[in-house]
mmCIF file of C-alpha atoms and ligand atoms in Angstrom:
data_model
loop_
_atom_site.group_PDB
_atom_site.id
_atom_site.type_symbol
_atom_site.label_atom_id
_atom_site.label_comp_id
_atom_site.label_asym_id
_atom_site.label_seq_id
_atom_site.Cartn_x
_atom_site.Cartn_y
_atom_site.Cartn_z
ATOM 1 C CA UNK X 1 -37.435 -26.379 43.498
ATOM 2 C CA UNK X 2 -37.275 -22.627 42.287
ATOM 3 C CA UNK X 3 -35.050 -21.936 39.491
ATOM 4 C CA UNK X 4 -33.522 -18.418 40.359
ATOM 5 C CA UNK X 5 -32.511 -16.069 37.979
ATOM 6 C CA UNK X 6 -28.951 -14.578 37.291
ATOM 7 C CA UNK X 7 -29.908 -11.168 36.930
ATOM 8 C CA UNK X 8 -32.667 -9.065 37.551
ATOM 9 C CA UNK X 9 -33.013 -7.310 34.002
ATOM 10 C CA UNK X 10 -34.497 -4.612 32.499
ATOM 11 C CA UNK X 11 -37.601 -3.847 30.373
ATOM 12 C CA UNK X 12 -35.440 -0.582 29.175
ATOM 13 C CA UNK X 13 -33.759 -0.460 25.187
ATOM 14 C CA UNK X 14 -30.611 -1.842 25.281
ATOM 15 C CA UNK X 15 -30.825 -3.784 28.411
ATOM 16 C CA UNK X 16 -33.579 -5.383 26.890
ATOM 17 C CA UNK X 17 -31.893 -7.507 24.620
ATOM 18 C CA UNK X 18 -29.994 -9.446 27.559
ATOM 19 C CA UNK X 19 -32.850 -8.706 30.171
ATOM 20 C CA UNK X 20 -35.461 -10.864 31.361
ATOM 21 C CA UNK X 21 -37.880 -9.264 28.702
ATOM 22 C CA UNK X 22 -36.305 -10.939 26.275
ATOM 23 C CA UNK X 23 -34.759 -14.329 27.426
ATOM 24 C CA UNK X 24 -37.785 -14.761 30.191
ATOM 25 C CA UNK X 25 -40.692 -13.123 28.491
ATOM 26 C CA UNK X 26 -43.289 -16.033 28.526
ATOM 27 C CA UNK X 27 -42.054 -16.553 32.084
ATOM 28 C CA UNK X 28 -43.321 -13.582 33.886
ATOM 29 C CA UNK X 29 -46.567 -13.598 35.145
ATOM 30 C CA UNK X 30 -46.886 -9.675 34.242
ATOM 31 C CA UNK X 31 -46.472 -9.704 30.998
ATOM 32 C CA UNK X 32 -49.311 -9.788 28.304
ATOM 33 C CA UNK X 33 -47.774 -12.142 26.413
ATOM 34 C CA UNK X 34 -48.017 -14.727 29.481
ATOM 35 C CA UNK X 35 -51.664 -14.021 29.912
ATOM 36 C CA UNK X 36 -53.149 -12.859 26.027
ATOM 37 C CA UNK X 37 -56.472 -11.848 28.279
ATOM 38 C CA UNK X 38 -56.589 -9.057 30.008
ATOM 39 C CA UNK X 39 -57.032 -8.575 33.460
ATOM 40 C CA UNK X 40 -60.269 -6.865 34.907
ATOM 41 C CA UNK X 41 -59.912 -6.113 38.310
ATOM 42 C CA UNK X 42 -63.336 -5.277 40.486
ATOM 43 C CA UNK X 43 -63.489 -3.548 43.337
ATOM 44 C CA UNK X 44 -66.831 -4.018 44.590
ATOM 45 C CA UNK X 45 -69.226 -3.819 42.268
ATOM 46 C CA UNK X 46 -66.676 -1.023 40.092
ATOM 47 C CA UNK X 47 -64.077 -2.722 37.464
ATOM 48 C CA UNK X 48 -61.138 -1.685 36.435
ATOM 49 C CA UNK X 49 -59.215 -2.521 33.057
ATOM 50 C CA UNK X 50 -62.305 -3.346 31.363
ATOM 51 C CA UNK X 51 -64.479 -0.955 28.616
ATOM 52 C CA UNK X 52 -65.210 1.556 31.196
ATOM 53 C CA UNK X 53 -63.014 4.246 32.627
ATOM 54 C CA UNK X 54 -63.409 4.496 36.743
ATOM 55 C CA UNK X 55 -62.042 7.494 38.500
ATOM 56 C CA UNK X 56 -61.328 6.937 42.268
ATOM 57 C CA UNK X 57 -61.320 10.205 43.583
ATOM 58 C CA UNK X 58 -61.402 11.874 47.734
ATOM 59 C CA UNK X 59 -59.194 13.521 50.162
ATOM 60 C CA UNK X 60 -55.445 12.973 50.678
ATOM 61 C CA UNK X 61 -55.843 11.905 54.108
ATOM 62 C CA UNK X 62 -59.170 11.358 56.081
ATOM 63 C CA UNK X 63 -59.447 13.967 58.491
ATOM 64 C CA UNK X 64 -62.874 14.055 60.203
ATOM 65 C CA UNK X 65 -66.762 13.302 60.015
ATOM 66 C CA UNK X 66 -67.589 16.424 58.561
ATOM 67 C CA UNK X 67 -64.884 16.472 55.902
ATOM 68 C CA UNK X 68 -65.278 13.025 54.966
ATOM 69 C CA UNK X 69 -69.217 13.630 54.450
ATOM 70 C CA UNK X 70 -68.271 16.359 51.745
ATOM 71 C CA UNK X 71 -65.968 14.611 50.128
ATOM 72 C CA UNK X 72 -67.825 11.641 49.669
ATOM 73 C CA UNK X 73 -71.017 13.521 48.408
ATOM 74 C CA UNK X 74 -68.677 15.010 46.448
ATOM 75 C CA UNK X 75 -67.753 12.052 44.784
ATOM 76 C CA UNK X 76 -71.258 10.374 44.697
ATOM 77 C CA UNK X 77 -72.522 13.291 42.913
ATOM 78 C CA UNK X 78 -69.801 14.070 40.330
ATOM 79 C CA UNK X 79 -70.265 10.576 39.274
ATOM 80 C CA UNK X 80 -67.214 8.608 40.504
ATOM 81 C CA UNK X 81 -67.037 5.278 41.369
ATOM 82 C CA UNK X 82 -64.411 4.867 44.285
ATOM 83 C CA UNK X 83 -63.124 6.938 47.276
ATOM 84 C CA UNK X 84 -59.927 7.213 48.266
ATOM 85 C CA UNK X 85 -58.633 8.376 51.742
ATOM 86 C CA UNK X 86 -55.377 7.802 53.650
ATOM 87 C CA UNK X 87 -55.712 7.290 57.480
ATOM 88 C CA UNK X 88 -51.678 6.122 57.671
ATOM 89 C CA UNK X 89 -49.945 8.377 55.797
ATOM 90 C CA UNK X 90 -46.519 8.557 54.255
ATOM 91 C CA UNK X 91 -45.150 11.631 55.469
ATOM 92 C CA UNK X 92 -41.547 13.163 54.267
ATOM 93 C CA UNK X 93 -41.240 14.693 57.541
ATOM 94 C CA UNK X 94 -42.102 12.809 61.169
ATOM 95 C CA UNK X 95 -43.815 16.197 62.394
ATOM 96 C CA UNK X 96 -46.671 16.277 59.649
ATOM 97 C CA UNK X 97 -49.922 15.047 60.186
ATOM 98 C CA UNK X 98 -49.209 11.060 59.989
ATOM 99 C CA UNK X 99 -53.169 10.888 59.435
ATOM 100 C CA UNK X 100 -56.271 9.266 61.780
ATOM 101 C CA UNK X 101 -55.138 5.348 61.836
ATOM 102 C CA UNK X 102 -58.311 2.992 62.797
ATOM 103 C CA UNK X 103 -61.139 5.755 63.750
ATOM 104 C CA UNK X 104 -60.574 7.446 60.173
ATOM 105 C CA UNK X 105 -61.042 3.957 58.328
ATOM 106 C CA UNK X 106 -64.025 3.499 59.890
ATOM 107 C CA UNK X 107 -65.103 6.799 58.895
ATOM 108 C CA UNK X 108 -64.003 6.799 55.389
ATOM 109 C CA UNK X 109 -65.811 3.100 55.620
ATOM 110 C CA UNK X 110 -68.658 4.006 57.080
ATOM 111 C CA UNK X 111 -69.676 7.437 53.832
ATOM 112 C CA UNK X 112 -68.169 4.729 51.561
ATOM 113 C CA UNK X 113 -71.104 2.420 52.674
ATOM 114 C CA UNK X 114 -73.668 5.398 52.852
ATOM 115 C CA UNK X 115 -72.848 6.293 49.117
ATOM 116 C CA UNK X 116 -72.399 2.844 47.562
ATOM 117 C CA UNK X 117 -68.854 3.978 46.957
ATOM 118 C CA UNK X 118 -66.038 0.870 47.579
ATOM 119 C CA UNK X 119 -63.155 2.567 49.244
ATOM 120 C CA UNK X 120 -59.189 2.967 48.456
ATOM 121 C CA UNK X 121 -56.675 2.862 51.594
ATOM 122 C CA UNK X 122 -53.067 2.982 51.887
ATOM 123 C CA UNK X 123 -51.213 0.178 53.407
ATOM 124 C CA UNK X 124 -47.863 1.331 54.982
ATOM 125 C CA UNK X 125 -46.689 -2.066 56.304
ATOM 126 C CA UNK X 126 -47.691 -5.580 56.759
ATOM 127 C CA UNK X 127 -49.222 -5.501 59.981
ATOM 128 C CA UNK X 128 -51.752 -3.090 58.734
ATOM 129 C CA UNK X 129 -52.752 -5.571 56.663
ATOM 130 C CA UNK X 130 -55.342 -7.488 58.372
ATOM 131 C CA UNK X 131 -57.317 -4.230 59.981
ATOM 132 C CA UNK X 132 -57.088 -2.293 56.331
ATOM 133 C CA UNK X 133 -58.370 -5.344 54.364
ATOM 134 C CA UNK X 134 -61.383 -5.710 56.648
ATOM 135 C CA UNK X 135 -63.184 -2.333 55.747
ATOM 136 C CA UNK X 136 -61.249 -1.334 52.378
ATOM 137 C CA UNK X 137 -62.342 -2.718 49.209
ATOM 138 C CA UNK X 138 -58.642 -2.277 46.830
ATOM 139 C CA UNK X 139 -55.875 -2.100 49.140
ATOM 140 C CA UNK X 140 -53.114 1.030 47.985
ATOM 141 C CA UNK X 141 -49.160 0.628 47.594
ATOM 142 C CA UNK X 142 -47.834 3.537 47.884
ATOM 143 C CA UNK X 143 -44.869 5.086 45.523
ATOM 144 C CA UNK X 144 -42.652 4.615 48.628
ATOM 145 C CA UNK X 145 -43.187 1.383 49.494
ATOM 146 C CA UNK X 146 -43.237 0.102 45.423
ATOM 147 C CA UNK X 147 -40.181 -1.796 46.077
ATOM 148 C CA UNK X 148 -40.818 -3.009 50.065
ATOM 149 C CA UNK X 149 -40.589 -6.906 49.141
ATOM 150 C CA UNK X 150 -41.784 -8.214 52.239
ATOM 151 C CA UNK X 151 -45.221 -5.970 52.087
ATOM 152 C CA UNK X 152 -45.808 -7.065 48.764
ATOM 153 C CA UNK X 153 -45.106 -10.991 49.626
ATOM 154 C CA UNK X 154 -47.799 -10.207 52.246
ATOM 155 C CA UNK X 155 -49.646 -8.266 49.931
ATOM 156 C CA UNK X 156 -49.339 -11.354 47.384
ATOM 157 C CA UNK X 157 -51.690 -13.504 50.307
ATOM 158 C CA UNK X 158 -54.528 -11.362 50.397
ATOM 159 C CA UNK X 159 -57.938 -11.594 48.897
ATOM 160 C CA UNK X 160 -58.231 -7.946 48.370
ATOM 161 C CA UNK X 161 -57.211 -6.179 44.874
ATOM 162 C CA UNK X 162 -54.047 -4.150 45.213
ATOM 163 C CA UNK X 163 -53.066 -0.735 43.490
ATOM 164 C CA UNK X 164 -49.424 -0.661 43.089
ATOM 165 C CA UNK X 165 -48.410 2.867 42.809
ATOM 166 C CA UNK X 166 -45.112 3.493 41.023
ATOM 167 C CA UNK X 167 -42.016 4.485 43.017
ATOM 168 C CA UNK X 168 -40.941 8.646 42.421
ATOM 169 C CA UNK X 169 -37.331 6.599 41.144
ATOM 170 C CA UNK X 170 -38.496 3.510 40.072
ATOM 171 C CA UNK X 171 -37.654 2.397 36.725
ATOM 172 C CA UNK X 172 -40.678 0.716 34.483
ATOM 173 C CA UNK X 173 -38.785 -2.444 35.135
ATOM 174 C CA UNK X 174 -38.627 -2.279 38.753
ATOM 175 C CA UNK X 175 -42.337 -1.144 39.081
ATOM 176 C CA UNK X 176 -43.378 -4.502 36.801
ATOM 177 C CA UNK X 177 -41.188 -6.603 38.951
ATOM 178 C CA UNK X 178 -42.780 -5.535 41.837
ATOM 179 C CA UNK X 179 -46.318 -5.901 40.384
ATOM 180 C CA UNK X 180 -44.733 -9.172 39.485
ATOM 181 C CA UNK X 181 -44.140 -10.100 43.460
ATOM 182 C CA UNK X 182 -47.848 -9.590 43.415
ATOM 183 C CA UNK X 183 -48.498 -11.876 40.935
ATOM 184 C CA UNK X 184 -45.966 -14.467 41.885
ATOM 185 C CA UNK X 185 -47.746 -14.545 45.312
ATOM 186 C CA UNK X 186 -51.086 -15.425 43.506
ATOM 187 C CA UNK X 187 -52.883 -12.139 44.024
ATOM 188 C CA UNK X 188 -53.580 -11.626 40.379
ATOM 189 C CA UNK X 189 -56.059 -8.593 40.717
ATOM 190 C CA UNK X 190 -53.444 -5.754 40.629
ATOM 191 C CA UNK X 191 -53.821 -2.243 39.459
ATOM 192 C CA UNK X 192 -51.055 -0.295 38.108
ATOM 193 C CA UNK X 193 -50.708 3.492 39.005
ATOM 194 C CA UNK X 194 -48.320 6.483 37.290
ATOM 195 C CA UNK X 195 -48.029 9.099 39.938
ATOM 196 C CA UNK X 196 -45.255 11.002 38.559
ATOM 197 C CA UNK X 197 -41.740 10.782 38.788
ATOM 198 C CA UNK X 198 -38.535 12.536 39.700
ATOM 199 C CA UNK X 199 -36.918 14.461 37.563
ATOM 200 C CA UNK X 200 -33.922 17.024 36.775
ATOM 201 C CA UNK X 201 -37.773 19.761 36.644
ATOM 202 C CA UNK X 202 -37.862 21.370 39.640
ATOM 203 C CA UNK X 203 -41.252 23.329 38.109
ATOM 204 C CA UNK X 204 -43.632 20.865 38.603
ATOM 205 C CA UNK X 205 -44.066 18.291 42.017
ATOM 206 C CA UNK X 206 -43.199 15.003 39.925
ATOM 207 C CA UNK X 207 -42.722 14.537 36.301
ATOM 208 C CA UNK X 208 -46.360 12.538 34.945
ATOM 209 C CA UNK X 209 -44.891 10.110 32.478
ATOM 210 C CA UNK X 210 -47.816 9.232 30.220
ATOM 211 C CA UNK X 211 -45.237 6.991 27.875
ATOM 212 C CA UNK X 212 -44.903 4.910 31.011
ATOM 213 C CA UNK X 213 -48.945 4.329 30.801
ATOM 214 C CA UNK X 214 -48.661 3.537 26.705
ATOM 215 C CA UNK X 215 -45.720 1.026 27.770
ATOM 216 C CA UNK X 216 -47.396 -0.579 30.616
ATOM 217 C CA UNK X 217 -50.881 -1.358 28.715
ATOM 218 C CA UNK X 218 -48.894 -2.415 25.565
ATOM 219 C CA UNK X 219 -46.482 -5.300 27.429
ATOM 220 C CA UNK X 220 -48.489 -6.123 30.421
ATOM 221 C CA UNK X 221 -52.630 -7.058 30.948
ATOM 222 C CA UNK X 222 -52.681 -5.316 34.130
ATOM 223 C CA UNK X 223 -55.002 -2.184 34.063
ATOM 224 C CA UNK X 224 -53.214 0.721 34.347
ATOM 225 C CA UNK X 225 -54.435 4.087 35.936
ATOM 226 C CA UNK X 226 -53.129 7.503 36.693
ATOM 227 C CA UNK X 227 -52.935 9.626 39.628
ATOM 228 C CA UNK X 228 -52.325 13.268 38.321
ATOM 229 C CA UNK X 229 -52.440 14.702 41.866
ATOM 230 C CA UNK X 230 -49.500 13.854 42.766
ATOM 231 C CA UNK X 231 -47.772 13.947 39.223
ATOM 232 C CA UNK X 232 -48.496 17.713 39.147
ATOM 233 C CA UNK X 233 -48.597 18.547 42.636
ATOM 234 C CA UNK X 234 -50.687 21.691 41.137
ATOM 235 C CA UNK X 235 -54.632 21.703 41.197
ATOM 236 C CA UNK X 236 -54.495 24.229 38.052
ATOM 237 C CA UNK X 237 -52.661 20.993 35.998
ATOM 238 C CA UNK X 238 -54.705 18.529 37.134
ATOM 239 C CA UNK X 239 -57.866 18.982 34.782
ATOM 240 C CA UNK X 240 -55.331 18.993 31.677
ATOM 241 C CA UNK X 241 -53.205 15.922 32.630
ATOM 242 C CA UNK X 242 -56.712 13.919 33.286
ATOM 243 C CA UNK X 243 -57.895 14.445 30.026
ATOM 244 C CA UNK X 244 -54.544 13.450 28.908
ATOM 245 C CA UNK X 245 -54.296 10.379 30.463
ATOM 246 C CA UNK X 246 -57.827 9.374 29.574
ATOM 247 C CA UNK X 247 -56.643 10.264 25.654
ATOM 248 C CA UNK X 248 -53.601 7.987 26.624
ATOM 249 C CA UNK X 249 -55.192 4.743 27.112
ATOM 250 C CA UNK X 250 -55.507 4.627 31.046
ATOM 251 C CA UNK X 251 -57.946 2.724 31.986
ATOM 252 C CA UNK X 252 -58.567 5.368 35.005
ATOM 253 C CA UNK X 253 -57.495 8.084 37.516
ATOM 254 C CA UNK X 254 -56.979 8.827 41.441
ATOM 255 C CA UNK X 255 -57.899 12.069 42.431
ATOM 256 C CA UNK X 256 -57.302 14.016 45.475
ATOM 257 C CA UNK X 257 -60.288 16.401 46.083
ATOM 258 C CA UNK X 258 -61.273 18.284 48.973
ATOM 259 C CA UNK X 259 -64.476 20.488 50.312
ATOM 260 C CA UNK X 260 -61.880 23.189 51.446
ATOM 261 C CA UNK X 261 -58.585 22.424 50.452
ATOM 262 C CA UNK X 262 -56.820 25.650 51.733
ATOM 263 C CA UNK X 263 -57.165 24.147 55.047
ATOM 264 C CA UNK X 264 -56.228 20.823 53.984
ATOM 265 C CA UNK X 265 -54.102 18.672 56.247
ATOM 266 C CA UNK X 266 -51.789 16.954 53.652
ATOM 267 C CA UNK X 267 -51.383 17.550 49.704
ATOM 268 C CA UNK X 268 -53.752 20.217 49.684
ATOM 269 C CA UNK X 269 -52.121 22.321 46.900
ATOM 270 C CA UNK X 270 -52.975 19.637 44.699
ATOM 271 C CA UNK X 271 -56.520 18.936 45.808
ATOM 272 C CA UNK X 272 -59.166 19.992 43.400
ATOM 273 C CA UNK X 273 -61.909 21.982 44.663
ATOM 274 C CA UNK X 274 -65.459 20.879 44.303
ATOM 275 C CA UNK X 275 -65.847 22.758 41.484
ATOM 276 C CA UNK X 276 -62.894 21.850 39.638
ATOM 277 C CA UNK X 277 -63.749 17.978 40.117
ATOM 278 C CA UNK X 278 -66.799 18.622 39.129
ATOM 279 C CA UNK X 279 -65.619 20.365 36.078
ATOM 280 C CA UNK X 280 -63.426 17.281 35.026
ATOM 281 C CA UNK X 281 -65.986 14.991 35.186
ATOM 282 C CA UNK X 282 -68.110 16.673 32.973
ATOM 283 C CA UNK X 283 -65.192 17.283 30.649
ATOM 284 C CA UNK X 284 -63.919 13.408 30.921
ATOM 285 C CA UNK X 285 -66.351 11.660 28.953
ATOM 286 C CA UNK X 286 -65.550 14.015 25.568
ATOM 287 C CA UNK X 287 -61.703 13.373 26.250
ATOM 288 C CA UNK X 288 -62.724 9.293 26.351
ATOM 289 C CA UNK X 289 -64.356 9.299 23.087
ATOM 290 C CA UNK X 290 -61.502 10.475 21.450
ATOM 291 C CA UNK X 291 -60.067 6.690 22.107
ATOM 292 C CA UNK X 292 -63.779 5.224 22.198
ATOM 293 C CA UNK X 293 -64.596 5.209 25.355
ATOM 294 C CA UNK X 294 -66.384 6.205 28.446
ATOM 295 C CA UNK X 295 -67.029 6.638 32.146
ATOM 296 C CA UNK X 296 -67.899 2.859 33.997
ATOM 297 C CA UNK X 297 -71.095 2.166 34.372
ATOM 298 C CA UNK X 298 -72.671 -0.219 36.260
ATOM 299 C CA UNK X 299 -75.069 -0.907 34.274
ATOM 300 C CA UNK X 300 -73.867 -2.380 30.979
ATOM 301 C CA UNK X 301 -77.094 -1.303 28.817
ATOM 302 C CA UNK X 302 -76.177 2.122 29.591
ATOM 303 C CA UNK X 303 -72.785 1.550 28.570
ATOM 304 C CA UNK X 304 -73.371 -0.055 25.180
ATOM 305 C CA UNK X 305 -76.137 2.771 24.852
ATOM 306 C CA UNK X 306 -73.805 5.213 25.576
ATOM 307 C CA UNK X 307 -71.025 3.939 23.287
ATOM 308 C CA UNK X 308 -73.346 4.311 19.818
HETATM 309 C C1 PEP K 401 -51.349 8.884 48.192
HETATM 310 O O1 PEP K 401 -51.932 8.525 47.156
HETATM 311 O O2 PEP K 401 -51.948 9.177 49.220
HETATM 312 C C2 PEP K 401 -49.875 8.957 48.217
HETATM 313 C C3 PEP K 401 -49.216 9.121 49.359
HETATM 314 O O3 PEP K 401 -49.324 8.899 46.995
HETATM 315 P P1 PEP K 401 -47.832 8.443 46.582
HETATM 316 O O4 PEP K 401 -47.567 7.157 47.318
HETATM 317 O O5 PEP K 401 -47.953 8.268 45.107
HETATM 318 O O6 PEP K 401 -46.920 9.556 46.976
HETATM 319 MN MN1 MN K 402 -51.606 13.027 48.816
#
């Protein structure tokens, strides 16, 4: 029989001392101390959480042949390793463009195939399950649905490698616990992602909180990556808070880029343009040496080549 706890608990100070961190610690499945190894997760033939860093990078939302095409030549060539592309979209308001559905997966499937490049797609709900897992290689969470219990229970049954984005208001805690769900459910390849999050600074889209990255790679053996698109909300601040999160121990980064982003869908004040992405990668690898690392490779003679 399953022995329930009380209380949910907290990870925060204070809360800590009475929270499941403490009294529970060995218990959850999340934490590093549970597991001392940690967890590689590979997506295709990329991994994640190992030495290398892998940037997943590619539109907001799939919009077309043509734009999908750039973007994932874009990718190819700048030397990333997965692209990303949302065909059901999380939209604040009912009127935006909710994205393709079905014809854009098989789009974003069919240049992910053409490059080599395993693909990234948003799940919105359990019944998009089955069609999403078919064509994309890590299955997406998105900061809205962090906390939808019953998606990740699904979520928890499928043979596909989950990113787990972090909810705009979730707490460290809550975002674990819901990684945890994952876990529980015996889907064990799980990537975590900082997006940002909401704050009294009305400046900036979403608040990036790096600390949250330090925290999550010192108490759990997930991988961790960040997604400074949608931290920033600002193009101009994405370059900068890449290279900090590769300085920060992430293990990578989701990228929104687009061939034209002015006439962008969804998102695209944050999109970089193909200069800009192509800037970043070229400035990444000097950024990951400052914490001894470098870009994934898939071939690991290169890497340990690289690393002397
Ligand atoms: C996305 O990555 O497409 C997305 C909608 O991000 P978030 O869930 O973090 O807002
Ligand atoms: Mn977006």
């Amino acid at each position: 029989m399953t022995s329930w706890l009380a209380d949910d608990g907290d990870f925060a100070t204070g809360a800590s001392s009475k929270g499941w961190l403490a009294s529970t610690s060995g218990s959850h499945k999340v934490l590093r101390s549970f597991g001392k190894v940690r967890t590689r997760v590979r997506v295709g033939g990329v991994e994640i959480g190992g030495e290398g860093f892998a940037v997943i990078a590619g539109p907001c939302a799939v919009e077309g042949a043509e734009q999908v095409e750039a973007c994932a030549a874009l990718v190819h060539q700048g030397g990333a390793h997965l692209l990303r592309g949302g065909v059901f979209k999380p939209r604040t308001s009912p009127y935006a463009f909710q994205g393709m559905g079905e014809p854009g997966l098989r789009l974003l499937a069919d240049a992910g195939r053409r490059y080599g490049l395993p693909i990234v797609v948003e799940v919105m709900d359990a019944g998009q399950i089955s069609l999403v897992s078919e064509q994309a290689d890590l299955l997406q969470v998105g900061a809205r649905n962090m906390q939808n219990f019953s998606l990740l229970r699904a979520l928890s049954k499928v043979r596909r490698p989950i990113l787990l984005k972090r909810g705009f208001s979730a707490t460290i805690s809550e975002w674990l616990l819901a990684a945890e769900y994952l876990l529980d459910g015996g889907n064990e390849q799980v990537v975590l992602c900082e997006r940002g999050i909401r704050t009294f600074e009305p400046s900036i889209r979403n608040t990036l909180d790096l600390s949250a990255v330090a925290f999550a790679k010192l108490r759990t053996h997930l991988p961790v990556i960040v997604d400074p698109s949608h931290a920033t909300g600002d193009r101009d601040l994405v370059i900068p808070m890449s290279l900090a999160a590769a300085v920060s121990g992430a293990d990578g980064l989701l990228l929104e880029v687009h061939p034209a982003p002015h006439q962008a869908l969804c998102d695209g004040a944050q999109a970089l343009t193909p200069a800009m992405f192509q800037e970043l990668m070229r400035r990444l690898p000097s950024a990951l040496a400052v914490v001894d690392r470098q870009l994934w490779q898939s071939n690991p003679t290169a890497m340990a080549v690289a690393s002397r």
